[in-house]
Amino acid sequence: MTVVPGDVDVDVDRGPPLSVPLRHFVAALGFLLAGAALGVADAFGVVPGLARLAHVHLLLVGFVCLTIAGAMTQFVPVWSGTSLHSRRLARAQLWLVGVGLVGFVAGLLTGRPILLPFFGGLVLLGFWTLAYNVGRTLATARPLDVTERHFAAALAFFVALTTLGLALAVGFTRPVFGDALARPAVVAAHATLAVFGAVLTTVFGALYQLVPMFGQAALDDVDHRLQRVESVCYPVGVVVLAAGRLVGSAPLARVGAVGLLVGVLAVLVVLTRRLRDARAERTPMLVRYALLIPITLGWALPTLPAWLRDPLAPGALFGAPGTAHLLALVVLLVLVGTLYHVVPFLVWLHRYSDLLGLEDVPMIDDLYEARLATVDLVLVVAGGGLLAAGEWAGRGMVVLVGGGALAAGLAVFATNLSLVVWRHAPDALRRDPRPVTDGE
């Protein structure tokens, strides 16, 4: 168990007050619970309106992307050895995305498309604020390392996908694309840029930093060569795949799909080598990272022939038919595993860092309940696996059971992290220990 890894710079003056990322994470947990509950309700057919679209946006925008926004805002300045460009903008992005997403989901569920452009515009402004603020921060950290380059690419993907997303929101009430682009093609490009662009690019960049750090196993020359391959193949593949889907070109999309999958496999090899050589004790973070390897392979191996056959097929948007929940499970495992360290780490800094050396303080991994972490791991992995198996086999009851187990696991996870904040730093969400200066 660790207190603070020796190679982590904990100078929080580089980033925003700890309340800022914690608010992002708490809001993300709230959207996670709402999205999971909506998904279960939709499975039983008791939710009106565009429930499935609302479910996807609550999970992807509310949980995944808000978690990414909070993590980037806090840790990019620390990793890059520079200061956050603006703490005011860091606060504003949460309000813009949070309020915008609530209104957007309300519009979907109540059948009021007139609400979508306005609230979708707020979401766009929130993510553009993130891109500007973190982008200006990264600009002072040149030359960029591999993690920083991934984050810069992810920010560009955020700008592109939200632009398409707003156009789609406007398209609910008035013609936008005309004869030039078909709406399903724009939807496919938007989803590609969101999942494979903004989300997985961030995930891969973070894994390059987190796995060696917390596994206590440094990258070697082979890993660096694989990183160089992935750093070109993956983001270029995402762009080409999205462009091919946007213009309806199967050959172009096929080239992008191959590049994307080559990048994914390169990341998996690096991850496997670093976890194999890890010297650290087992933590919820490392256990979940280890599970990424078989699950990602289970997604990638059937996806390659499916995308080679028809990368434009609606059923192959996120991979081979029946594998979408495997991909979702990959993202969940990374975010859940990472949050099991990040949230206790921030709470520990807020509550106990000044007491280190003066009195006994708990270790970071002592702040959460280890048994609850085990329970949520079993439920999330089993539920996600059942969802994928049920979809692949066309068994509706298996899908319902899997969805219920996954929702229960996510609820346990959210409860566990909420208890960390409630028990150890209940004031951390409302107190900013440093005044904001005129320049911020």
Coordinates of C-alpha atoms in Angstrom, one line a residue:
M1 CA 0.0 0.0 0.0
T2 CA 1.2 3.5 -0.8
V3 CA 1.0 6.9 0.8
V4 CA 2.4 9.0 -2.0
P5 CA 4.6 7.5 -4.8
G6 CA 8.0 9.0 -4.6
D7 CA 8.1 10.2 -8.2
V8 CA 4.8 12.1 -8.0
D9 CA 5.0 15.8 -7.7
V10 CA 2.4 16.7 -5.2
D11 CA 2.8 20.5 -5.5
V12 CA -0.9 21.2 -5.8
D13 CA -0.2 24.9 -6.3
R14 CA 0.4 24.1 -9.9
G15 CA -3.2 23.1 -10.4
P16 CA -6.6 24.3 -9.2
P17 CA -7.8 24.0 -5.6
L18 CA -8.6 20.4 -4.8
S19 CA -12.3 21.2 -4.6
V20 CA -12.3 21.7 -8.4
P21 CA -11.4 18.2 -9.5
L22 CA -13.3 16.7 -6.6
R23 CA -16.5 18.5 -7.8
H24 CA -15.9 17.1 -11.3
F25 CA -15.6 13.6 -9.9
V26 CA -18.6 13.8 -7.6
A27 CA -20.7 15.2 -10.4
A28 CA -19.4 12.4 -12.7
L29 CA -20.5 9.8 -10.1
G30 CA -23.9 11.3 -10.0
F31 CA -24.3 11.1 -13.8
L32 CA -22.9 7.6 -13.6
L33 CA -25.7 6.5 -11.2
A34 CA -28.3 8.4 -13.3
G35 CA -27.1 6.8 -16.5
A36 CA -27.0 3.3 -15.0
A37 CA -30.5 3.6 -13.6
L38 CA -31.9 5.0 -16.9
G39 CA -30.3 2.1 -18.7
V40 CA -32.0 -0.5 -16.5
A41 CA -35.3 1.4 -16.7
D42 CA -35.0 1.5 -20.5
A43 CA -34.4 -2.2 -20.6
F44 CA -37.8 -2.7 -19.0
G45 CA -39.4 -0.2 -21.4
V46 CA -40.7 2.3 -18.7
V47 CA -38.8 5.4 -19.9
P48 CA -40.4 7.9 -22.4
G49 CA -38.6 9.7 -25.2
L50 CA -35.2 9.0 -26.6
A51 CA -34.1 7.0 -23.5
R52 CA -31.3 5.1 -25.1
L53 CA -29.7 8.3 -26.4
A54 CA -30.1 9.9 -23.0
H55 CA -28.5 6.9 -21.4
V56 CA -25.5 7.0 -23.6
H57 CA -24.9 10.7 -23.1
L58 CA -25.3 10.5 -19.3
L59 CA -22.6 7.8 -19.2
L60 CA -20.3 9.0 -21.9
V61 CA -20.5 12.8 -21.4
G62 CA -21.5 12.9 -17.8
F63 CA -19.4 10.1 -16.3
V64 CA -16.5 9.4 -18.7
C65 CA -15.8 12.9 -20.1
L66 CA -16.4 14.8 -16.9
T67 CA -14.0 12.4 -15.2
I68 CA -11.4 13.1 -17.9
A69 CA -12.0 16.9 -17.6
G70 CA -11.4 16.8 -13.8
A71 CA -8.3 14.6 -14.1
M72 CA -6.8 16.6 -16.9
T73 CA -7.4 19.9 -15.0
Q74 CA -5.7 18.5 -11.9
F75 CA -2.9 16.4 -13.2
V76 CA -1.7 18.0 -16.4
P77 CA -0.1 20.9 -14.5
V78 CA 1.5 18.4 -12.1
W79 CA 2.8 16.0 -14.8
S80 CA 3.9 18.9 -17.0
G81 CA 5.7 20.8 -14.3
T82 CA 3.8 24.0 -15.1
S83 CA 0.9 26.0 -13.7
L84 CA -2.8 25.7 -14.8
H85 CA -3.7 28.5 -17.1
S86 CA -6.9 29.5 -15.3
R87 CA -8.7 28.3 -12.3
R88 CA -11.8 30.3 -13.1
L89 CA -12.1 28.5 -16.4
A90 CA -11.6 25.2 -14.6
R91 CA -14.7 26.0 -12.5
A92 CA -16.7 27.3 -15.4
Q93 CA -16.2 24.1 -17.5
L94 CA -18.0 21.9 -14.9
W95 CA -21.0 24.2 -14.7
L96 CA -21.3 24.5 -18.5
V97 CA -21.1 20.8 -19.1
G98 CA -23.2 19.8 -16.1
V99 CA -26.1 22.2 -16.7
G100 CA -25.9 21.6 -20.4
L101 CA -26.1 17.9 -20.1
V102 CA -29.0 17.9 -17.6
G103 CA -31.0 20.1 -20.0
F104 CA -30.0 18.1 -23.0
V105 CA -31.1 14.8 -21.4
A106 CA -34.3 16.5 -20.2
G107 CA -35.0 17.5 -23.8
L108 CA -34.4 13.9 -25.0
L109 CA -36.7 12.3 -22.4
T110 CA -39.5 14.8 -22.7
G111 CA -39.6 14.9 -26.5
R112 CA -38.7 18.6 -26.7
P113 CA -36.1 18.8 -29.4
I114 CA -36.2 22.6 -29.3
L115 CA -34.2 22.4 -26.0
L116 CA -31.3 20.4 -27.6
P117 CA -29.4 23.2 -29.5
F118 CA -29.3 25.5 -26.5
F119 CA -28.2 22.9 -23.9
G120 CA -26.0 21.2 -26.5
G121 CA -24.3 24.5 -27.0
L122 CA -23.6 24.8 -23.3
V123 CA -21.9 21.3 -23.4
L124 CA -19.9 22.5 -26.4
L125 CA -18.8 25.6 -24.5
G126 CA -17.8 23.5 -21.5
F127 CA -15.5 21.2 -23.5
W128 CA -14.1 24.1 -25.6
T129 CA -13.3 25.8 -22.3
L130 CA -11.5 22.6 -21.2
A131 CA -9.6 22.4 -24.5
Y132 CA -8.6 26.1 -24.3
N133 CA -7.6 26.0 -20.6
V134 CA -5.6 22.7 -20.7
G135 CA -4.3 23.5 -24.1
R136 CA -2.8 26.8 -22.9
T137 CA -1.4 24.9 -20.0
L138 CA 0.3 22.3 -22.3
A139 CA 1.6 25.0 -24.5
T140 CA 4.0 26.1 -21.7
A141 CA 5.3 22.6 -21.2
R142 CA 7.1 22.0 -24.5
P143 CA 8.6 19.7 -25.6
L144 CA 5.6 17.4 -24.9
D145 CA 6.1 13.9 -23.8
V146 CA 4.0 10.9 -25.0
T147 CA 1.3 11.4 -22.4
E148 CA 1.0 15.2 -23.1
R149 CA 0.8 14.6 -26.9
H150 CA -2.1 12.2 -26.4
F151 CA -3.8 14.7 -24.2
A152 CA -3.3 17.4 -26.8
A153 CA -4.8 15.1 -29.5
A154 CA -7.7 14.3 -27.2
L155 CA -8.5 18.0 -26.7
A156 CA -8.6 18.4 -30.5
F157 CA -11.0 15.5 -30.7
F158 CA -13.2 17.1 -28.1
V159 CA -13.4 20.3 -30.2
A160 CA -14.3 18.3 -33.4
L161 CA -16.8 15.9 -31.8
T162 CA -18.7 18.7 -30.0
T163 CA -18.9 20.7 -33.2
L164 CA -20.6 17.7 -34.9
G165 CA -22.7 17.1 -31.8
L166 CA -24.1 20.6 -31.8
A167 CA -24.9 20.3 -35.6
L168 CA -26.8 17.0 -34.8
A169 CA -28.7 18.7 -32.0
V170 CA -29.7 21.6 -34.3
G171 CA -30.7 18.9 -36.9
F172 CA -33.5 17.8 -34.6
T173 CA -35.4 21.0 -35.3
R174 CA -34.2 22.2 -38.7
P175 CA -32.3 20.9 -41.8
V176 CA -28.5 21.2 -41.3
F177 CA -26.7 18.8 -43.7
G178 CA -28.8 19.0 -46.8
D179 CA -27.8 16.6 -49.6
A180 CA -24.1 16.9 -48.8
L181 CA -24.0 14.6 -45.8
A182 CA -26.4 12.0 -44.5
R183 CA -27.4 12.4 -40.8
P184 CA -26.4 8.7 -40.0
A185 CA -22.9 9.4 -41.4
V186 CA -22.5 12.4 -39.2
V187 CA -23.7 10.4 -36.2
A188 CA -21.1 7.7 -37.0
A189 CA -18.3 10.3 -37.3
H190 CA -19.4 12.0 -34.1
A191 CA -19.4 8.7 -32.2
T192 CA -16.1 7.6 -33.6
L193 CA -14.4 10.9 -32.6
A194 CA -16.0 10.6 -29.1
V195 CA -15.2 7.1 -28.1
F196 CA -12.0 6.3 -30.1
G197 CA -10.8 9.9 -30.3
A198 CA -11.4 11.9 -27.1
V199 CA -11.9 9.0 -24.7
L200 CA -9.5 6.2 -25.7
T201 CA -6.8 8.7 -26.7
T202 CA -6.9 10.1 -23.2
V203 CA -7.0 6.6 -21.7
F204 CA -3.9 5.5 -23.6
G205 CA -2.0 8.6 -22.7
A206 CA -2.8 8.2 -19.0
L207 CA -1.9 4.5 -19.0
Y208 CA 1.6 5.4 -20.3
Q209 CA 2.0 7.5 -17.2
L210 CA 0.1 5.5 -14.6
V211 CA 1.1 1.9 -15.2
P212 CA 4.9 2.4 -14.9
M213 CA 4.3 4.8 -12.0
F214 CA 2.1 2.6 -9.9
G215 CA 3.5 -0.7 -11.1
Q216 CA 7.0 0.6 -10.3
A217 CA 8.3 -0.8 -13.6
A218 CA 9.9 1.7 -16.0
L219 CA 9.4 1.6 -19.8
D220 CA 12.3 0.1 -21.8
D221 CA 13.4 0.6 -25.4
V222 CA 10.9 -1.9 -26.8
D223 CA 8.1 0.0 -25.1
H224 CA 9.3 3.3 -26.4
R225 CA 9.4 1.9 -30.0
L226 CA 5.8 0.6 -29.6
Q227 CA 4.8 4.0 -28.2
R228 CA 6.1 5.7 -31.3
V229 CA 4.1 3.3 -33.5
E230 CA 0.9 3.8 -31.6
S231 CA 1.4 7.6 -31.3
V232 CA 1.2 7.8 -35.1
C233 CA -1.1 4.9 -36.1
Y234 CA -3.8 5.4 -33.5
P235 CA -4.7 9.1 -33.8
V236 CA -4.3 9.1 -37.6
G237 CA -6.4 5.9 -37.7
V238 CA -9.2 7.6 -35.7
V239 CA -9.2 10.6 -38.0
V240 CA -9.2 8.5 -41.2
L241 CA -11.9 6.2 -39.8
A242 CA -14.1 9.1 -38.8
A243 CA -13.6 10.8 -42.2
G244 CA -14.4 7.7 -44.1
R245 CA -17.6 7.2 -42.1
L246 CA -18.5 10.9 -42.6
V247 CA -18.2 10.8 -46.4
G248 CA -19.4 7.2 -46.8
S249 CA -16.1 5.8 -48.1
A250 CA -15.5 2.2 -47.1
P251 CA -11.9 2.0 -48.4
L252 CA -10.9 5.1 -46.5
A253 CA -12.7 3.9 -43.3
R254 CA -11.0 0.5 -43.7
V255 CA -7.5 2.1 -43.8
G256 CA -8.4 4.1 -40.7
A257 CA -9.7 1.0 -38.9
V258 CA -6.5 -0.9 -39.5
G259 CA -4.4 2.0 -38.2
L260 CA -6.6 2.3 -35.1
L261 CA -6.3 -1.4 -34.3
V262 CA -2.6 -1.4 -34.8
G263 CA -2.3 1.3 -32.2
V264 CA -4.6 -0.6 -29.8
L265 CA -2.5 -3.7 -30.1
A266 CA 0.7 -1.7 -29.5
V267 CA -0.8 -0.3 -26.3
L268 CA -1.8 -3.7 -25.2
V269 CA 1.8 -5.0 -25.6
V270 CA 3.2 -2.2 -23.6
L271 CA 0.6 -2.7 -20.9
T272 CA 1.3 -6.4 -20.7
R273 CA 5.0 -5.9 -20.5
R274 CA 4.7 -3.3 -17.7
L275 CA 2.2 -5.3 -15.6
R276 CA 4.4 -8.4 -16.1
D277 CA 7.3 -6.6 -14.6
A278 CA 5.4 -4.7 -11.9
R279 CA 6.9 -4.8 -8.4
A280 CA 4.2 -2.9 -6.6
E281 CA 1.6 -4.6 -4.4
R282 CA -1.8 -5.3 -5.9
T283 CA -4.3 -2.4 -5.8
P284 CA -7.8 -1.9 -7.3
M285 CA -6.1 0.2 -9.9
L286 CA -3.6 -2.5 -11.0
V287 CA -6.1 -5.3 -10.9
R288 CA -8.4 -3.5 -13.2
Y289 CA -5.6 -2.5 -15.5
A290 CA -4.6 -6.2 -15.8
L291 CA -8.2 -7.1 -16.8
L292 CA -7.9 -4.7 -19.7
I293 CA -5.7 -7.1 -21.6
P294 CA -8.0 -10.1 -22.2
I295 CA -11.1 -7.8 -22.5
T296 CA -9.5 -5.5 -25.0
L297 CA -8.3 -8.6 -27.0
G298 CA -11.8 -10.0 -26.9
W299 CA -13.0 -6.7 -28.5
A300 CA -10.2 -6.2 -31.0
L301 CA -9.9 -9.8 -32.5
P302 CA -13.4 -10.0 -33.8
T303 CA -13.5 -6.3 -34.7
L304 CA -10.6 -6.6 -37.2
P305 CA -12.4 -8.9 -39.7
A306 CA -15.7 -7.0 -39.1
W307 CA -14.2 -3.7 -40.0
L308 CA -12.3 -5.1 -42.9
R309 CA -15.6 -6.4 -44.3
D310 CA -17.7 -3.3 -43.7
P311 CA -16.4 -0.5 -41.5
L312 CA -19.6 1.6 -42.4
A313 CA -22.1 -1.0 -41.1
P314 CA -24.4 0.5 -38.4
G315 CA -23.9 -2.6 -36.3
A316 CA -20.1 -2.2 -36.4
L317 CA -19.9 1.4 -35.2
F318 CA -18.0 0.5 -32.0
G319 CA -16.5 -2.8 -33.2
A320 CA -17.8 -6.2 -34.2
P321 CA -21.5 -6.7 -33.6
G322 CA -22.1 -7.7 -29.9
T323 CA -18.8 -6.3 -28.7
A324 CA -19.8 -2.7 -27.8
H325 CA -20.2 -3.5 -24.1
L326 CA -16.7 -5.0 -24.1
L327 CA -15.3 -1.7 -25.3
A328 CA -17.4 0.1 -22.7
L329 CA -16.0 -2.3 -20.0
V330 CA -12.5 -1.3 -21.0
V331 CA -13.2 2.3 -20.4
L332 CA -15.0 1.6 -17.2
L333 CA -12.2 -0.5 -15.8
V334 CA -9.6 2.3 -16.5
L335 CA -11.8 5.0 -15.0
V336 CA -12.9 3.1 -12.0
G337 CA -9.4 1.8 -11.3
T338 CA -7.9 5.3 -11.7
L339 CA -10.5 6.9 -9.5
Y340 CA -9.8 4.4 -6.8
H341 CA -6.4 6.1 -6.5
V342 CA -7.1 9.7 -7.6
V343 CA -10.0 10.5 -5.3
P344 CA -8.4 9.1 -2.2
F345 CA -5.1 10.7 -3.2
L346 CA -6.8 14.2 -3.5
V347 CA -8.7 13.6 -0.2
W348 CA -5.4 12.5 1.5
L349 CA -3.7 15.7 0.3
H350 CA -6.5 17.8 1.5
R351 CA -6.9 16.2 4.9
Y352 CA -3.6 14.5 5.9
S353 CA -0.6 15.9 4.0
D354 CA 0.1 18.6 6.5
L355 CA 0.0 16.0 9.3
L356 CA 2.6 13.7 7.8
G357 CA 5.5 13.3 10.2
L358 CA 3.6 14.9 13.1
E359 CA 1.1 12.1 13.8
D360 CA 0.0 8.8 12.4
V361 CA -2.0 9.2 9.2
P362 CA -3.7 6.6 7.1
M363 CA -2.3 5.4 3.8
I364 CA -4.2 6.4 0.6
D365 CA -5.5 2.8 0.0
D366 CA -6.9 2.8 3.6
L367 CA -9.4 5.5 2.8
Y368 CA -11.8 3.3 0.8
E369 CA -13.4 0.0 1.7
A370 CA -11.4 -2.8 0.1
R371 CA -14.3 -5.3 0.4
L372 CA -16.6 -2.9 -1.4
A373 CA -13.9 -2.5 -4.1
T374 CA -13.8 -6.2 -4.6
V375 CA -17.6 -6.4 -4.7
D376 CA -17.9 -3.8 -7.4
L377 CA -15.1 -5.4 -9.4
V378 CA -16.9 -8.7 -9.5
L379 CA -20.3 -7.1 -10.3
V380 CA -18.9 -4.8 -13.0
V381 CA -16.8 -7.5 -14.8
A382 CA -19.5 -10.1 -14.5
G383 CA -22.3 -7.7 -15.5
G384 CA -20.3 -6.4 -18.5
G385 CA -19.4 -9.9 -19.6
L386 CA -23.1 -11.0 -19.4
L387 CA -24.2 -7.9 -21.3
A388 CA -21.7 -8.7 -24.1
A389 CA -22.6 -12.4 -24.2
G390 CA -26.3 -11.7 -24.2
E391 CA -26.0 -9.2 -27.1
W392 CA -23.8 -11.6 -29.1
A393 CA -26.2 -14.6 -28.5
G394 CA -29.4 -12.5 -28.7
R395 CA -30.5 -13.6 -25.2
G396 CA -32.6 -10.8 -23.8
M397 CA -32.8 -12.2 -20.2
V398 CA -29.0 -12.5 -20.1
V399 CA -28.8 -8.8 -21.2
L400 CA -31.2 -7.8 -18.4
V401 CA -29.3 -9.8 -15.7
G402 CA -26.0 -8.4 -16.9
G403 CA -27.3 -4.8 -17.0
G404 CA -28.6 -5.2 -13.5
A405 CA -25.3 -6.6 -12.2
L406 CA -23.3 -3.8 -13.9
A407 CA -25.6 -1.1 -12.5
A408 CA -25.3 -2.6 -9.0
G409 CA -21.5 -2.7 -9.3
L410 CA -21.3 0.9 -10.4
A411 CA -23.6 1.9 -7.5
V412 CA -21.3 0.1 -5.1
F413 CA -18.3 1.9 -6.6
A414 CA -19.9 5.3 -6.4
T415 CA -20.9 4.6 -2.8
N416 CA -17.4 3.6 -1.9
L417 CA -15.8 6.7 -3.3
S418 CA -18.5 9.0 -1.9
L419 CA -17.8 7.6 1.6
V420 CA -14.1 8.5 1.2
V421 CA -15.1 12.2 0.7
W422 CA -17.8 12.1 3.4
R423 CA -15.7 10.5 6.1
H424 CA -12.3 12.1 5.5
A425 CA -12.9 15.5 3.9
P426 CA -16.5 16.6 3.9
D427 CA -15.5 20.2 3.5
A428 CA -13.3 19.5 0.5
L429 CA -16.1 20.2 -2.1
R430 CA -16.8 23.7 -0.8
R431 CA -13.6 25.2 0.4
D432 CA -10.9 26.7 -1.8
P433 CA -7.8 27.1 0.4
R434 CA -6.2 29.7 -1.8
P435 CA -7.6 33.0 -3.1
V436 CA -8.0 33.6 -6.8
T437 CA -5.6 36.3 -8.1
D438 CA -6.5 38.8 -10.8
G439 CA -4.5 36.8 -13.3
E440 CA -6.5 33.7 -12.8

